[in-house]
mmCIF file of N, CA and C in Angstrom:
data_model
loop_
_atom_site.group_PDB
_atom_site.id
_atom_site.type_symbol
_atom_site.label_atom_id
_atom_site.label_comp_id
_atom_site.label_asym_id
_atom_site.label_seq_id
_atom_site.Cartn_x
_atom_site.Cartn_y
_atom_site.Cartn_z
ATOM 1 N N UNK A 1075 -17.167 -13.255 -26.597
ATOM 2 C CA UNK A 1075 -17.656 -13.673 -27.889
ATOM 3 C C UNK A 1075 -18.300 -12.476 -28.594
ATOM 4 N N UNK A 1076 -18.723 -11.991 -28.236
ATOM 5 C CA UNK A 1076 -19.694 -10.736 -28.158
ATOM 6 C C UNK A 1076 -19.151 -9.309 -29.097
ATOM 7 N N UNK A 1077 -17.773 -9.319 -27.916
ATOM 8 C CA UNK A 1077 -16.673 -8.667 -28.133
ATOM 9 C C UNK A 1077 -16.172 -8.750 -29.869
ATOM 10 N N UNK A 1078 -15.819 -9.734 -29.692
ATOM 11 C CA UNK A 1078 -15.398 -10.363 -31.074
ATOM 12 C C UNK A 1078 -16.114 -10.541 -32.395
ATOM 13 N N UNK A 1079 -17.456 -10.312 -32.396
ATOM 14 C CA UNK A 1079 -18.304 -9.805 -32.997
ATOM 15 C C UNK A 1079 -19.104 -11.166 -33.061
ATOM 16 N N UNK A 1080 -19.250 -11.925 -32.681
ATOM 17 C CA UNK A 1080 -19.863 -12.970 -32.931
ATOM 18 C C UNK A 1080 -21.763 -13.171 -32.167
ATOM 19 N N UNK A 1081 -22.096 -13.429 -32.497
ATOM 20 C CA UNK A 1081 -23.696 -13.360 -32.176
ATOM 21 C C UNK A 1081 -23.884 -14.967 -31.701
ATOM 22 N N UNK A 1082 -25.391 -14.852 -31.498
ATOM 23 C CA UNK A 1082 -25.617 -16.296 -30.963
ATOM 24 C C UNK A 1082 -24.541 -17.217 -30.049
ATOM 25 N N UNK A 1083 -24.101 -16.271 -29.248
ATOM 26 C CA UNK A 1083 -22.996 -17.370 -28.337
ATOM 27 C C UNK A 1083 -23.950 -18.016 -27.293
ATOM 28 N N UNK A 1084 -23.400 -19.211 -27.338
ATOM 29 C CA UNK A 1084 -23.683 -19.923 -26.377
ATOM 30 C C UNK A 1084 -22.830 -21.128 -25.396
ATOM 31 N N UNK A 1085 -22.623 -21.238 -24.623
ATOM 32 C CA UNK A 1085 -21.249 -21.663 -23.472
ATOM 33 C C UNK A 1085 -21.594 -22.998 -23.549
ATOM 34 N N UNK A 1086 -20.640 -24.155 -23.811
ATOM 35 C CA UNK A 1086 -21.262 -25.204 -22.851
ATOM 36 C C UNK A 1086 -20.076 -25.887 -21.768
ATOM 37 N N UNK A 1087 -20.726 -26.934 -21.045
ATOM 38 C CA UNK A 1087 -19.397 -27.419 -20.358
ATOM 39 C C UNK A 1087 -19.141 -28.911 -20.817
ATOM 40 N N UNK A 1088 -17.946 -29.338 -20.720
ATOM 41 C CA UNK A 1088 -17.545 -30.704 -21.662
ATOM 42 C C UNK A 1088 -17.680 -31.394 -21.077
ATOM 43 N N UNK A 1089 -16.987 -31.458 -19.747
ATOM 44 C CA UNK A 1089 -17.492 -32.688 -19.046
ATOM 45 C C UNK A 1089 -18.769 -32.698 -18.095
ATOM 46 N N UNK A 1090 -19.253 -31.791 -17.738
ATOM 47 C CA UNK A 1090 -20.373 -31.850 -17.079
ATOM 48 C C UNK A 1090 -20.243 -31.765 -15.313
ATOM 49 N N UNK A 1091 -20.992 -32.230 -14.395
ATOM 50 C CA UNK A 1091 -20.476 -32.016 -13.125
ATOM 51 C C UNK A 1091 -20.267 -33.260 -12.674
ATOM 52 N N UNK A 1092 -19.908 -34.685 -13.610
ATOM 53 C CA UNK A 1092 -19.735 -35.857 -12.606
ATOM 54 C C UNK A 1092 -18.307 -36.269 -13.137
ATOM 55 N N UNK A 1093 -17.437 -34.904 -13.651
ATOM 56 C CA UNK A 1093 -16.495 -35.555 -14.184
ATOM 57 C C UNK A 1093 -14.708 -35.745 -13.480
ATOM 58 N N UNK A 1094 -15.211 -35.275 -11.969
ATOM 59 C CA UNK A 1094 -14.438 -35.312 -11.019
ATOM 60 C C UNK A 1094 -14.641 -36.395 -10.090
ATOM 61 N N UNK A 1095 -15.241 -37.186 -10.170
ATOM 62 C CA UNK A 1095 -16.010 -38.877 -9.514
ATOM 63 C C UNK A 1095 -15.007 -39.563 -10.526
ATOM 64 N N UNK A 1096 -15.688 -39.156 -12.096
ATOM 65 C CA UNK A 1096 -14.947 -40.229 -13.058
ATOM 66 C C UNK A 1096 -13.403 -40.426 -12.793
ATOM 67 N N UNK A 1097 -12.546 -39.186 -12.689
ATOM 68 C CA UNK A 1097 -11.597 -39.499 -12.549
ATOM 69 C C UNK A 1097 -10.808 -39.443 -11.420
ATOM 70 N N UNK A 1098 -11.493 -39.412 -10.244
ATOM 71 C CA UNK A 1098 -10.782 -39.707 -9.132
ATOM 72 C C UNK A 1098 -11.015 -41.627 -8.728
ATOM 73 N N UNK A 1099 -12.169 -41.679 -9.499
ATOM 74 C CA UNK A 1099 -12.446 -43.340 -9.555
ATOM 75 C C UNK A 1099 -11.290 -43.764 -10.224
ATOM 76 N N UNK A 1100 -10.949 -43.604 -11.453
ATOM 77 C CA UNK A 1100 -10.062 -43.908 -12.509
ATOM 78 C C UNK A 1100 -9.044 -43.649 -12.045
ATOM 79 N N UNK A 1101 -8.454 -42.943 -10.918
ATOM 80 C CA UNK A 1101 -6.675 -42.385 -10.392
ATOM 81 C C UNK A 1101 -6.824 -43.865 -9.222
ATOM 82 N N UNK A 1102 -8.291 -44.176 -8.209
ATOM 83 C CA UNK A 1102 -8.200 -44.876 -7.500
ATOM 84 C C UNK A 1102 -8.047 -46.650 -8.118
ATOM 85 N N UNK A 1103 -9.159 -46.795 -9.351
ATOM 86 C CA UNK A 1103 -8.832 -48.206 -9.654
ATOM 87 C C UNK A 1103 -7.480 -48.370 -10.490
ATOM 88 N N UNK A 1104 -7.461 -47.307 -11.388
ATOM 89 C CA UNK A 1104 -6.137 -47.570 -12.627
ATOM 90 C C UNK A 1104 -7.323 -47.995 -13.407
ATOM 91 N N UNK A 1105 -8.133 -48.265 -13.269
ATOM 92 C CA UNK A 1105 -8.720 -48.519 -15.049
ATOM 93 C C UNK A 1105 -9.537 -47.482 -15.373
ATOM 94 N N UNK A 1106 -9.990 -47.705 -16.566
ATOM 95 C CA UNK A 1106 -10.658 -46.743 -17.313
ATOM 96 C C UNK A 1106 -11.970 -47.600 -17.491
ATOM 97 N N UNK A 1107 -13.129 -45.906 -17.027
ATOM 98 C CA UNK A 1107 -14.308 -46.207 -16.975
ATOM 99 C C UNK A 1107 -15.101 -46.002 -17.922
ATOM 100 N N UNK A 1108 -14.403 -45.982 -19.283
ATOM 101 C CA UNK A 1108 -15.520 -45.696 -20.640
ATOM 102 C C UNK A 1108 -16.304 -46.670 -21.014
ATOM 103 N N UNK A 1109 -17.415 -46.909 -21.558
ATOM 104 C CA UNK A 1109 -18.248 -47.925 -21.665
ATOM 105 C C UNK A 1109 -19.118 -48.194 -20.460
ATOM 106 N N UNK A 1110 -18.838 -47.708 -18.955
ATOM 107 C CA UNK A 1110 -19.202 -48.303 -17.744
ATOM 108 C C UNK A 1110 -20.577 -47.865 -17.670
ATOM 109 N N UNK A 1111 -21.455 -48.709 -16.714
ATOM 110 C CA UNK A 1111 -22.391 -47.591 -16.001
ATOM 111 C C UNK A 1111 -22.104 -46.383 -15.363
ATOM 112 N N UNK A 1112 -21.099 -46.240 -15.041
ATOM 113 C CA UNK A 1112 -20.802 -44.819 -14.394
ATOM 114 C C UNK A 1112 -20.641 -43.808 -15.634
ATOM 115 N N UNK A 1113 -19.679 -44.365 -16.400
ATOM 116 C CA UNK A 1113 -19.468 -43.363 -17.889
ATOM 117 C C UNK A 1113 -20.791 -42.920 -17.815
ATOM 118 N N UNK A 1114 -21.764 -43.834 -18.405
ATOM 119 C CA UNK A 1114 -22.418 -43.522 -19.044
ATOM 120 C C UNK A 1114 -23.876 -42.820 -18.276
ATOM 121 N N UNK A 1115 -23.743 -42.699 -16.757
ATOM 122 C CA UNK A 1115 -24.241 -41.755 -16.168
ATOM 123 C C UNK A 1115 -23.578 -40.832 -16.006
ATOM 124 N N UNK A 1116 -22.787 -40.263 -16.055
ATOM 125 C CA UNK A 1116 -21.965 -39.206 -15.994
ATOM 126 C C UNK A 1116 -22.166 -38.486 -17.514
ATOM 127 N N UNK A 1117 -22.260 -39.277 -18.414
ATOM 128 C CA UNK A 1117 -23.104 -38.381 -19.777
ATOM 129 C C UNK A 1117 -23.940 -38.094 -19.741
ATOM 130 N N UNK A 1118 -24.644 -39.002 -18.679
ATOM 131 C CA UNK A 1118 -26.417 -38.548 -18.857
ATOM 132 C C UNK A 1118 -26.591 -37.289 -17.763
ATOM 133 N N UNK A 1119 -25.612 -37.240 -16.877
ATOM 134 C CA UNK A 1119 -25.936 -35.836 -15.925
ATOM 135 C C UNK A 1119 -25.422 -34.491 -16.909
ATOM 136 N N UNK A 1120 -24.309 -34.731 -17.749
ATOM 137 C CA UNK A 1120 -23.309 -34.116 -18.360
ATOM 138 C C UNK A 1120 -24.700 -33.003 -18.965
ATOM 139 N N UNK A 1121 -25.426 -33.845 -20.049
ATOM 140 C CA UNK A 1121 -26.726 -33.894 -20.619
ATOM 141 C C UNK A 1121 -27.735 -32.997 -19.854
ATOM 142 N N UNK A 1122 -27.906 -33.508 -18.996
ATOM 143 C CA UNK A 1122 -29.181 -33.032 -18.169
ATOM 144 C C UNK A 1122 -28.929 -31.818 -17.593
ATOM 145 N N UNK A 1123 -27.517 -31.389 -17.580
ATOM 146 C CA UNK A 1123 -26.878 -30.240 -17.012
ATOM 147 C C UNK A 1123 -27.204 -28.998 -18.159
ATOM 148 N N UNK A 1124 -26.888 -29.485 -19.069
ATOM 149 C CA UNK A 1124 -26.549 -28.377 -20.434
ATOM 150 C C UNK A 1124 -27.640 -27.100 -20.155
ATOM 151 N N UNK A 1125 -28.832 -27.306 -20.359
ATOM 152 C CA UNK A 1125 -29.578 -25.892 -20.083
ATOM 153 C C UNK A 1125 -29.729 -25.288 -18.492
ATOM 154 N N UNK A 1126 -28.359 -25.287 -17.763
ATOM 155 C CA UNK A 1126 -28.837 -24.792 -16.811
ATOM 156 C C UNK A 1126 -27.136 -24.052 -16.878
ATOM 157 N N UNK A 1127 -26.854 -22.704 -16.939
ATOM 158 C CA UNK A 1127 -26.031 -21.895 -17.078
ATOM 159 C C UNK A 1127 -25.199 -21.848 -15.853
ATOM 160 N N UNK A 1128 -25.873 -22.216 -14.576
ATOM 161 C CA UNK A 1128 -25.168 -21.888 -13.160
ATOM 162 C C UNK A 1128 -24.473 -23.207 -12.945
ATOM 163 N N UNK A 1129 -24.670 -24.133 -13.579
ATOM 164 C CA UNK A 1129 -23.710 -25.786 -13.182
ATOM 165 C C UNK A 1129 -22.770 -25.472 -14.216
ATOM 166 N N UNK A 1130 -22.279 -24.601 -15.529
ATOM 167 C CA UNK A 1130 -20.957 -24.692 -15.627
ATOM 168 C C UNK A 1130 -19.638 -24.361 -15.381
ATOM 169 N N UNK A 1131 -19.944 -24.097 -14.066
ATOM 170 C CA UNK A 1131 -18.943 -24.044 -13.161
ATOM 171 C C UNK A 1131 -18.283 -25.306 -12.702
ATOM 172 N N UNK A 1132 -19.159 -26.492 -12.855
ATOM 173 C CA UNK A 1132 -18.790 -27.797 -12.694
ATOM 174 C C UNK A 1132 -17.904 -28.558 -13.426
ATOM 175 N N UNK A 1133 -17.944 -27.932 -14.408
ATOM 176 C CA UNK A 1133 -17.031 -28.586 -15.386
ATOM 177 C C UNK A 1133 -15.565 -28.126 -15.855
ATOM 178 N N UNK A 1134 -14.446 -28.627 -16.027
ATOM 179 C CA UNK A 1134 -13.207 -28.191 -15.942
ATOM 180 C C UNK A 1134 -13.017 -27.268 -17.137
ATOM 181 N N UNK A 1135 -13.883 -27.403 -18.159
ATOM 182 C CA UNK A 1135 -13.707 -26.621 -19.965
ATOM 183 C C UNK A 1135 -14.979 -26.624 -20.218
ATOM 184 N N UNK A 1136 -14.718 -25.396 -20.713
ATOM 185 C CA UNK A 1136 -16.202 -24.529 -21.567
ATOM 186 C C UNK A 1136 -15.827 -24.168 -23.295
ATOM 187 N N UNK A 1137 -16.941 -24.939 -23.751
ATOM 188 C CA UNK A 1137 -16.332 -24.763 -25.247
ATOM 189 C C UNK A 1137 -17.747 -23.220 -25.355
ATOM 190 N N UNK A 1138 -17.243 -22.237 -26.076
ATOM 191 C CA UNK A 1138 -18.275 -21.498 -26.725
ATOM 192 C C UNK A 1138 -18.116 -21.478 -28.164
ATOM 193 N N UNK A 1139 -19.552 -21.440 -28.605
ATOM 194 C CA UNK A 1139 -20.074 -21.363 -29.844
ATOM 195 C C UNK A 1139 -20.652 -20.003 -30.152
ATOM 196 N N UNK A 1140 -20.550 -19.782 -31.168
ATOM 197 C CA UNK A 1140 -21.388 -18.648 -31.806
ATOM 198 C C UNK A 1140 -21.615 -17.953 -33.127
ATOM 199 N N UNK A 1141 -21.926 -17.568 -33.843
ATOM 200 C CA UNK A 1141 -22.583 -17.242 -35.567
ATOM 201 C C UNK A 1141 -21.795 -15.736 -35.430
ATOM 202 N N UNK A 1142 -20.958 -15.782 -36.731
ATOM 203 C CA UNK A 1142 -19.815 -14.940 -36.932
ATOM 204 C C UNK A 1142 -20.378 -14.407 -38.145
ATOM 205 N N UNK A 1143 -21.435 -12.754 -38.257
ATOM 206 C CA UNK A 1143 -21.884 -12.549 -39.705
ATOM 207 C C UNK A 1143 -20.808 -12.272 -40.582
ATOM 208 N N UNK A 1144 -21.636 -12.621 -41.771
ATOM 209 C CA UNK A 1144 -20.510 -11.969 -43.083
ATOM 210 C C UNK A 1144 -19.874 -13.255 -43.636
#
């Protein structure tokens, strides 16, 4: 990012680290767990993860952001 001239980068991860439960649950039942208690702990770890730089390794995609002057 850096490289590219962009400032203020910052990494995050999309799914977070419970997002290999979600879908090995979802390959095992066939349904889909959106809306569930599990979804919706799995956002809340997703969440709770974000300021810690060494858990996005957990997650399958990293979106980066960053402020491009000019």
């Amino acid at each position: 990012m850096t490289a590219a001239g962009f400032t203020e980068a910052e990494v995050f991860g999309i799914e977070g680290p419970a997002w290999s439960l979600l879908a090995a649950t979802e390959r095992h039942t066939g349904q889909s767990l959106i809306g569930s208690e599990m979804f919706e702990s799995a956002l809340t770890a997703a969440r709770m993860a974000e300021p810690y730089p060494e858990l996005l390794a957990a997650s399958s995609h990293l979106l980066a952001v960053g402020h491009r002057p000019g």
